[in-house]
XYZ file of C-alpha atoms in Angstrom:
388
model
C 121.750 96.248 83.971
C 123.716 99.425 85.053
C 124.649 100.474 88.362
C 121.922 102.753 88.768
C 119.754 100.281 87.646
C 120.509 97.752 89.878
C 120.180 100.042 93.120
C 116.711 101.011 91.780
C 115.675 97.506 91.362
C 117.244 96.616 94.964
C 115.701 99.153 96.918
C 112.571 99.198 95.201
C 112.239 95.018 95.686
C 112.934 95.584 98.934
C 110.154 98.105 99.697
C 107.874 95.345 97.731
C 109.659 92.358 99.765
C 108.611 94.563 103.386
C 105.287 95.318 102.235
C 104.152 91.791 101.313
C 106.038 89.959 103.962
C 103.523 91.550 106.332
C 100.475 90.570 104.086
C 102.066 86.676 103.460
C 102.280 86.532 107.479
C 98.718 86.088 107.837
C 97.602 84.312 104.973
C 98.764 80.655 105.577
C 97.366 80.848 109.156
C 94.177 83.326 108.687
C 91.541 81.085 108.026
C 92.402 78.727 110.860
C 93.299 81.632 113.974
C 90.421 83.737 112.846
C 88.470 80.572 114.421
C 89.400 81.832 117.982
C 87.155 85.411 117.227
C 83.689 85.838 117.541
C 82.302 85.393 114.078
C 85.028 83.108 112.828
C 82.756 79.789 112.657
C 81.831 81.471 109.338
C 83.659 80.358 106.677
C 82.077 83.165 103.985
C 82.671 86.086 106.609
C 86.340 84.664 107.392
C 86.685 84.363 103.396
C 85.501 88.013 103.274
C 87.826 89.168 106.065
C 90.801 87.858 103.837
C 89.865 89.162 100.661
C 88.592 92.716 101.899
C 91.956 93.997 101.603
C 91.733 93.669 97.801
C 88.281 95.539 97.231
C 89.750 98.618 99.162
C 92.970 98.521 96.935
C 91.221 98.207 93.944
C 89.155 101.154 94.595
C 92.170 103.189 95.548
C 95.121 101.621 93.151
C 94.106 103.766 90.161
C 93.925 107.131 91.912
C 97.177 106.458 93.232
C 98.623 105.386 90.039
C 97.123 108.709 88.454
C 98.388 111.180 91.476
C 102.094 109.242 91.034
C 101.817 110.622 87.648
C 101.497 113.922 88.768
C 102.667 114.631 91.966
C 105.811 112.232 91.876
C 105.742 108.280 92.650
C 107.669 108.692 96.486
C 105.058 111.149 97.974
C 102.431 108.618 96.850
C 104.311 105.608 97.973
C 105.369 107.179 101.726
C 101.231 108.177 101.931
C 100.375 105.223 100.871
C 102.601 102.938 103.210
C 101.310 105.049 106.395
C 97.964 103.869 105.451
C 98.856 100.456 105.220
C 100.896 100.812 108.940
C 97.767 102.131 110.358
C 95.481 99.397 108.773
C 97.786 96.917 110.276
C 97.742 98.038 113.970
C 93.807 98.393 113.675
C 93.591 94.752 112.859
C 96.159 93.932 115.772
C 93.814 95.641 118.177
C 90.572 93.856 116.556
C 88.701 92.283 118.709
C 86.492 90.124 116.547
C 86.226 89.014 112.725
C 84.421 91.915 112.190
C 87.244 93.897 113.428
C 89.780 91.863 111.871
C 88.007 93.269 108.718
C 87.957 96.268 109.101
C 91.897 96.400 109.707
C 92.237 94.491 106.772
C 90.147 96.823 104.574
C 92.215 100.071 105.798
C 95.276 97.893 104.816
C 94.336 97.778 101.333
C 93.456 101.636 101.408
C 97.366 101.946 101.385
C 97.640 100.741 97.202
C 100.889 101.740 96.187
C 101.530 98.861 93.884
C 101.062 100.755 90.978
C 103.298 103.708 92.056
C 106.099 101.438 93.516
C 105.895 99.394 89.930
C 105.866 102.908 87.687
C 108.885 104.238 89.455
C 110.832 101.000 88.791
C 109.747 101.069 85.216
C 110.803 104.870 85.418
C 114.272 103.724 86.482
C 114.948 100.864 83.882
C 115.408 100.363 80.272
C 112.766 98.084 78.351
C 115.530 95.300 77.666
C 116.135 94.770 81.373
C 112.712 95.956 82.574
C 111.274 92.010 82.813
C 114.619 91.017 84.688
C 114.126 93.978 87.216
C 110.366 93.145 87.823
C 111.607 89.276 88.109
C 113.658 90.690 91.052
C 110.863 92.316 92.480
C 108.895 89.068 92.132
C 111.704 86.609 93.274
C 111.751 89.178 96.657
C 107.969 88.538 96.901
C 108.397 84.733 96.376
C 111.359 84.634 98.751
C 108.985 86.682 101.497
C 106.443 84.436 100.806
C 108.747 81.344 101.716
C 109.984 82.907 104.702
C 106.444 83.992 105.809
C 105.438 79.940 105.213
C 108.141 79.269 107.727
C 107.991 81.788 110.365
C 104.171 82.586 110.384
C 103.126 79.281 112.332
C 105.492 79.846 115.492
C 104.616 83.227 115.424
C 100.799 82.656 115.482
C 101.104 80.284 118.013
C 103.674 82.532 120.309
C 101.030 85.631 119.836
C 98.117 84.875 117.330
C 96.637 87.238 114.724
C 97.689 90.145 116.784
C 101.016 89.293 116.897
C 101.326 88.973 113.068
C 99.633 92.348 112.631
C 101.661 94.265 114.543
C 104.650 92.731 112.928
C 103.270 93.501 109.623
C 102.659 97.363 110.738
C 106.354 97.530 111.796
C 107.562 96.159 108.554
C 105.249 98.873 106.378
C 106.951 101.926 108.734
C 110.228 100.178 107.782
C 109.180 100.381 103.823
C 109.077 104.365 104.551
C 112.443 104.820 105.266
C 113.567 102.775 102.421
C 111.899 104.876 100.393
C 112.989 108.033 101.766
C 116.869 107.149 102.254
C 117.774 104.075 99.992
C 115.487 104.393 96.903
C 117.030 106.688 94.596
C 115.470 109.858 93.396
C 112.884 109.631 90.978
C 112.964 111.388 87.534
C 111.755 114.737 86.751
C 108.277 115.594 88.115
C 106.024 113.804 86.461
C 103.135 116.784 85.864
C 105.701 118.338 83.082
C 105.244 115.660 80.657
C 102.664 115.243 78.195
C 99.518 113.716 80.041
C 98.102 111.376 76.957
C 94.845 110.577 76.839
C 93.698 107.952 79.634
C 90.934 106.514 77.598
C 93.654 104.791 75.387
C 94.567 102.253 78.061
C 91.073 100.794 78.256
C 91.442 100.548 73.991
C 94.754 98.376 74.138
C 93.693 94.896 73.385
C 96.857 93.235 74.838
C 96.578 95.666 77.705
C 93.291 94.452 78.344
C 94.358 90.447 78.014
C 97.088 91.079 80.704
C 94.434 92.982 83.131
C 92.168 90.098 82.578
C 94.958 87.365 83.660
C 96.111 89.664 86.911
C 92.504 89.510 88.108
C 91.900 85.617 87.548
C 95.487 84.688 88.961
C 94.933 86.396 91.901
C 91.492 84.820 92.504
C 92.969 81.964 92.113
C 95.770 82.713 94.620
C 93.716 83.948 97.004
C 90.686 81.512 96.824
C 93.168 78.254 97.116
C 94.512 79.232 100.374
C 91.138 79.053 101.819
C 91.377 75.333 101.058
C 94.748 74.366 100.894
C 95.677 74.911 104.775
C 92.880 72.753 105.328
C 93.342 69.722 103.177
C 96.836 69.692 104.734
C 96.019 69.040 108.012
C 93.370 66.402 106.663
C 96.314 64.836 105.105
C 97.782 64.446 108.568
C 100.468 67.816 108.578
C 100.257 69.628 111.573
C 99.281 73.514 110.438
C 102.790 74.079 112.474
C 104.568 72.097 109.908
C 102.834 73.257 106.849
C 106.154 75.507 105.785
C 107.762 71.842 104.912
C 105.616 71.361 102.061
C 105.402 75.239 100.905
C 109.118 75.651 101.008
C 110.336 73.611 99.240
C 107.898 73.965 96.761
C 108.431 77.858 96.528
C 111.918 77.513 96.383
C 112.092 74.619 93.620
C 109.997 77.154 91.739
C 112.516 79.143 91.241
C 114.966 76.966 89.370
C 112.737 77.519 86.152
C 112.684 81.437 86.501
C 116.131 81.254 84.598
C 113.660 80.133 81.514
C 111.702 82.850 81.415
C 114.488 84.911 80.534
C 115.891 82.651 77.966
C 112.714 82.424 75.969
C 112.416 85.981 76.488
C 115.754 87.098 74.846
C 114.773 84.430 71.749
C 111.510 86.389 71.076
C 109.285 83.680 72.744
C 107.572 85.455 75.537
C 104.120 84.724 74.386
C 104.877 81.077 74.720
C 106.039 81.087 78.000
C 102.743 83.285 78.861
C 100.545 80.437 77.967
C 102.888 77.669 79.449
C 102.825 79.626 82.726
C 98.969 79.941 82.384
C 98.510 76.081 81.739
C 100.830 75.185 84.928
C 98.061 77.237 86.806
C 95.321 75.384 85.023
C 96.703 72.255 85.673
C 97.874 72.623 89.548
C 93.946 73.856 90.105
C 92.646 70.648 88.072
C 94.842 68.439 90.247
C 94.157 69.995 93.490
C 90.178 69.352 92.425
C 90.852 65.641 91.759
C 92.710 65.084 95.074
C 90.474 66.962 97.197
C 87.424 64.958 95.481
C 89.256 61.719 95.001
C 90.450 60.849 98.370
C 94.062 61.057 97.477
C 95.220 64.451 98.973
C 98.104 63.245 100.830
C 101.278 65.228 101.596
C 103.264 64.468 98.380
C 100.781 64.923 95.759
C 99.970 68.271 97.314
C 103.168 69.558 97.408
C 103.871 68.750 93.708
C 100.671 70.193 92.871
C 102.002 73.564 94.613
C 104.761 73.292 92.847
C 103.239 73.603 89.561
C 101.375 76.499 90.754
C 104.236 78.603 92.008
C 106.083 77.796 88.585
C 103.611 79.329 87.003
C 102.816 81.872 89.552
C 106.316 83.054 89.345
C 106.818 83.386 86.064
C 103.664 85.437 85.358
C 104.149 88.200 88.358
C 107.652 88.698 86.812
C 106.776 88.933 83.105
C 102.798 90.376 83.058
C 103.900 94.115 84.601
C 106.842 94.059 82.559
C 104.565 93.978 79.802
C 102.292 96.383 80.744
C 104.754 99.082 81.671
C 106.445 98.089 77.800
C 103.540 98.504 75.994
C 101.831 101.408 77.821
C 102.451 104.883 76.589
C 105.582 106.376 78.661
C 102.954 109.451 80.163
C 100.142 106.666 81.047
C 102.297 104.642 82.459
C 101.248 105.016 85.785
C 97.565 105.231 85.133
C 97.965 101.998 83.227
C 99.658 100.141 85.715
C 97.183 101.468 88.141
C 94.652 100.003 86.351
C 96.470 96.948 86.137
C 96.906 96.778 90.051
C 92.961 97.371 90.141
C 92.706 94.524 88.534
C 94.775 92.267 90.470
C 93.366 93.631 93.671
C 89.879 93.204 92.460
C 91.555 89.676 92.350
C 92.154 89.775 95.747
C 88.827 90.311 96.905
C 87.088 88.123 95.038
C 89.372 85.407 95.643
C 88.814 85.606 98.989
C 84.693 85.763 98.965
C 84.501 83.080 96.438
C 87.008 80.574 98.017
C 84.650 80.937 101.438
C 81.620 81.198 99.750
C 82.712 78.198 97.693
C 84.337 76.187 100.337
C 80.984 76.831 103.143
C 78.407 75.708 100.123
C 80.319 73.108 97.912
C 83.874 72.397 99.662
C 87.205 72.057 98.156
C 86.103 69.971 95.165
C 83.720 72.866 94.396
C 85.932 75.669 94.669
C 89.144 73.898 92.732
C 86.114 73.228 90.123
C 85.621 77.075 89.934
C 89.696 78.223 89.584
C 89.979 75.686 86.831
C 87.206 77.023 84.938
C 88.917 80.337 85.860
C 91.846 79.656 84.549
C 90.744 77.597 81.437
C 88.979 80.906 80.640
C 92.127 82.855 80.843
C 94.158 80.391 78.900
C 91.740 81.260 75.975
C 92.103 84.834 76.805
C 95.742 84.737 76.357
C 95.899 82.991 73.217
C 95.474 86.181 71.296
C 98.165 87.949 72.655
C 100.439 89.225 69.726
C 103.542 88.155 69.499
C 106.106 89.743 72.200
C 109.467 90.914 70.345
C 112.940 90.176 72.154
């Protein structure tokens, strides 16, 4: 990577990190802390409040991506982060699960993922883009690990109001990074040929990647409706869940180097298939553990490690491939579609997870996520070979 590429990757990874840390802070404790609010006894409503963020983000992700193609990336990113901060402070002031739902919906309205990813793609060459996306993915993973460590004591100290207030503050810090740390963006995007938006939906491999990111984040959010409860039943107090999460996340990063090695050898398609298979294996294992009564701490930790190995590899490689396959003039639009499907997956995961836990318990939930992962593997199998 050149020095400008390193600066761009570092700054944009920091923006993602600040935003995602705020989101991840509530993820491991939301299902447990929401029970303290009026309406918190309904798992379906709690799951909806957790996932509604993804629905509003899905509605606005594509418009934000298109706007970044025409108005400039930074302007759109700043506006989105401001809306995200507003939603965070609204959730901090909520007095019921319905108030949390409204705040989470406002958070999702700050849909900047496509614009940030497009800006990173603008400022890196194809040859190093997966590495740049991996830096973003690693920052997200590290923030997840950090959130798992600090969320339980913060929740014990101030509950969800403290967590959401901190989330809003981190979003404001992200605006400062955009304005004063991130390098200048390329020439105004309105001057570029616009291309045909329909081309984004005619590309078979882009459709495969869009389906994949939808399933990945549906599974990711759905499993967290059940995993904290499984750990509590295994005898691990919620304040100590980080002792399982943190080693699983950090150990999974060790295998990230293998992704780059496979990409250099032109074997990225095989790496993608293997990562999807790991997600499938983790969900099937969690389902067996929940149904068979052997959901103890050690097996759950191993299965979470397997999940994070697949998840981190996919988070780095899939958006990189979208940016490489999409026409340059439609890069923001293509990443907008991709992030729209990602956001729909977040919503679907929360709603599906809450409903399935309510009606069929954890075994039914993991049976559904296993079926989704199996369908994803079948879809990914048709991906054309990806060159070096």
